[in-house]
């Protein structure tokens, strides 16, 4: 018979012995840590004694350089910002002054829109203040203008030649009347041509009511009225003959 025997196990150490061994290991780890820390501190102190002057000078130099750079950029940004703010404030101030200056004039022109009083108020304002805004010319009309009519005026004010192409009844004549108002405000002369004599007579009457009879003349093949006026209405044929004549004309 073969008898199987179980291996015998060694007994575990007592709990007190385990606590003693743990405390010993902790003490050894603490002593090693303190020794390493002391060596590191001594090394750092030695470096500080040997190179302390150069390190201090380098740190102070870096601090001075950073301070100078910060001051320079702060000053530059402040100056640039102030200039930009001043420019914005100046534009806003000029616009505010212009708006306040022209507000009562625009109100006066609108109150007389459609008649010679509006153009007269516009001319007085231009004589006093110089260049007038587009709204001042648009205010001479008793209705709101379309954008293309205002655009035509802007091109005329830039000394550009303008051709307005639009459907019948859409307000092409208003663009011409804007040009007349601008010319009267600038003390310039206007020759307004039409293809027919009857249409010239009609425009003469309309312009007399709008711009004042003293400012409007008429020249046709049959008769002439105030040919030396700032605005003269005539047929295209009269204008063509005037261009081909060698003799001086009253429209020169």
mmCIF file of N, CA and C in Angstrom, residues 2 6 36 78 87 93-94 129 139 147 169 177 212 220 225 228 241 247:
data_model
loop_
_atom_site.group_PDB
_atom_site.id
_atom_site.type_symbol
_atom_site.label_atom_id
_atom_site.label_comp_id
_atom_site.label_asym_id
_atom_site.label_seq_id
_atom_site.Cartn_x
_atom_site.Cartn_y
_atom_site.Cartn_z
ATOM 1 N N UNK A 2 0.361 2.156 -0.830
ATOM 2 C CA UNK A 2 1.090 3.423 -0.864
ATOM 3 C C UNK A 2 0.253 4.449 -0.143
ATOM 4 N N UNK A 6 0.455 14.499 3.110
ATOM 5 C CA UNK A 6 0.316 15.932 2.775
ATOM 6 C C UNK A 6 1.562 16.690 3.212
ATOM 7 N N UNK A 36 19.779 62.081 0.291
ATOM 8 C CA UNK A 36 19.737 62.610 -1.075
ATOM 9 C C UNK A 36 19.335 64.085 -1.098
ATOM 10 N N UNK A 78 -0.542 101.709 -27.486
ATOM 11 C CA UNK A 78 -1.337 102.814 -26.963
ATOM 12 C C UNK A 78 -1.389 103.972 -27.955
ATOM 13 N N UNK A 87 -8.901 109.196 -35.058
ATOM 14 C CA UNK A 87 -9.396 109.264 -36.439
ATOM 15 C C UNK A 87 -10.882 108.957 -36.496
ATOM 16 N N UNK A 93 -17.120 113.123 -35.424
ATOM 17 C CA UNK A 93 -17.414 114.506 -35.060
ATOM 18 C C UNK A 93 -17.764 115.344 -36.284
ATOM 19 N N UNK A 94 -16.992 115.135 -37.380
ATOM 20 C CA UNK A 94 -17.285 115.881 -38.606
ATOM 21 C C UNK A 94 -18.668 115.525 -39.132
ATOM 22 N N UNK A 129 -22.002 127.267 -46.966
ATOM 23 C CA UNK A 129 -21.272 126.122 -46.422
ATOM 24 C C UNK A 129 -20.435 125.366 -47.446
ATOM 25 N N UNK A 139 -33.924 116.740 -51.656
ATOM 26 C CA UNK A 139 -34.995 117.373 -50.897
ATOM 27 C C UNK A 139 -35.751 118.428 -51.704
ATOM 28 N N UNK A 147 -32.936 105.205 -56.534
ATOM 29 C CA UNK A 147 -31.499 105.115 -56.347
ATOM 30 C C UNK A 147 -30.749 105.494 -57.618
ATOM 31 N N UNK A 169 -41.675 107.003 -68.521
ATOM 32 C CA UNK A 169 -42.452 107.271 -67.325
ATOM 33 C C UNK A 169 -41.794 106.836 -66.031
ATOM 34 N N UNK A 177 -33.502 117.089 -64.053
ATOM 35 C CA UNK A 177 -33.848 118.173 -63.130
ATOM 36 C C UNK A 177 -32.884 118.218 -61.942
ATOM 37 N N UNK A 212 -38.069 128.741 -60.858
ATOM 38 C CA UNK A 212 -38.253 130.190 -60.863
ATOM 39 C C UNK A 212 -38.100 130.740 -62.261
ATOM 40 N N UNK A 220 -36.415 129.021 -79.331
ATOM 41 C CA UNK A 220 -36.982 128.199 -80.405
ATOM 42 C C UNK A 220 -36.774 128.926 -81.732
ATOM 43 N N UNK A 225 -36.940 133.719 -75.171
ATOM 44 C CA UNK A 225 -37.273 134.365 -73.902
ATOM 45 C C UNK A 225 -36.108 134.141 -72.946
ATOM 46 N N UNK A 228 -30.334 134.640 -71.846
ATOM 47 C CA UNK A 228 -29.161 134.746 -70.975
ATOM 48 C C UNK A 228 -29.422 134.158 -69.588
ATOM 49 N N UNK A 241 -27.476 123.965 -84.575
ATOM 50 C CA UNK A 241 -27.112 125.158 -85.343
ATOM 51 C C UNK A 241 -26.179 126.060 -84.543
ATOM 52 N N UNK A 247 -20.217 132.639 -85.421
ATOM 53 C CA UNK A 247 -20.437 133.868 -84.657
ATOM 54 C C UNK A 247 -20.705 133.501 -83.191
#
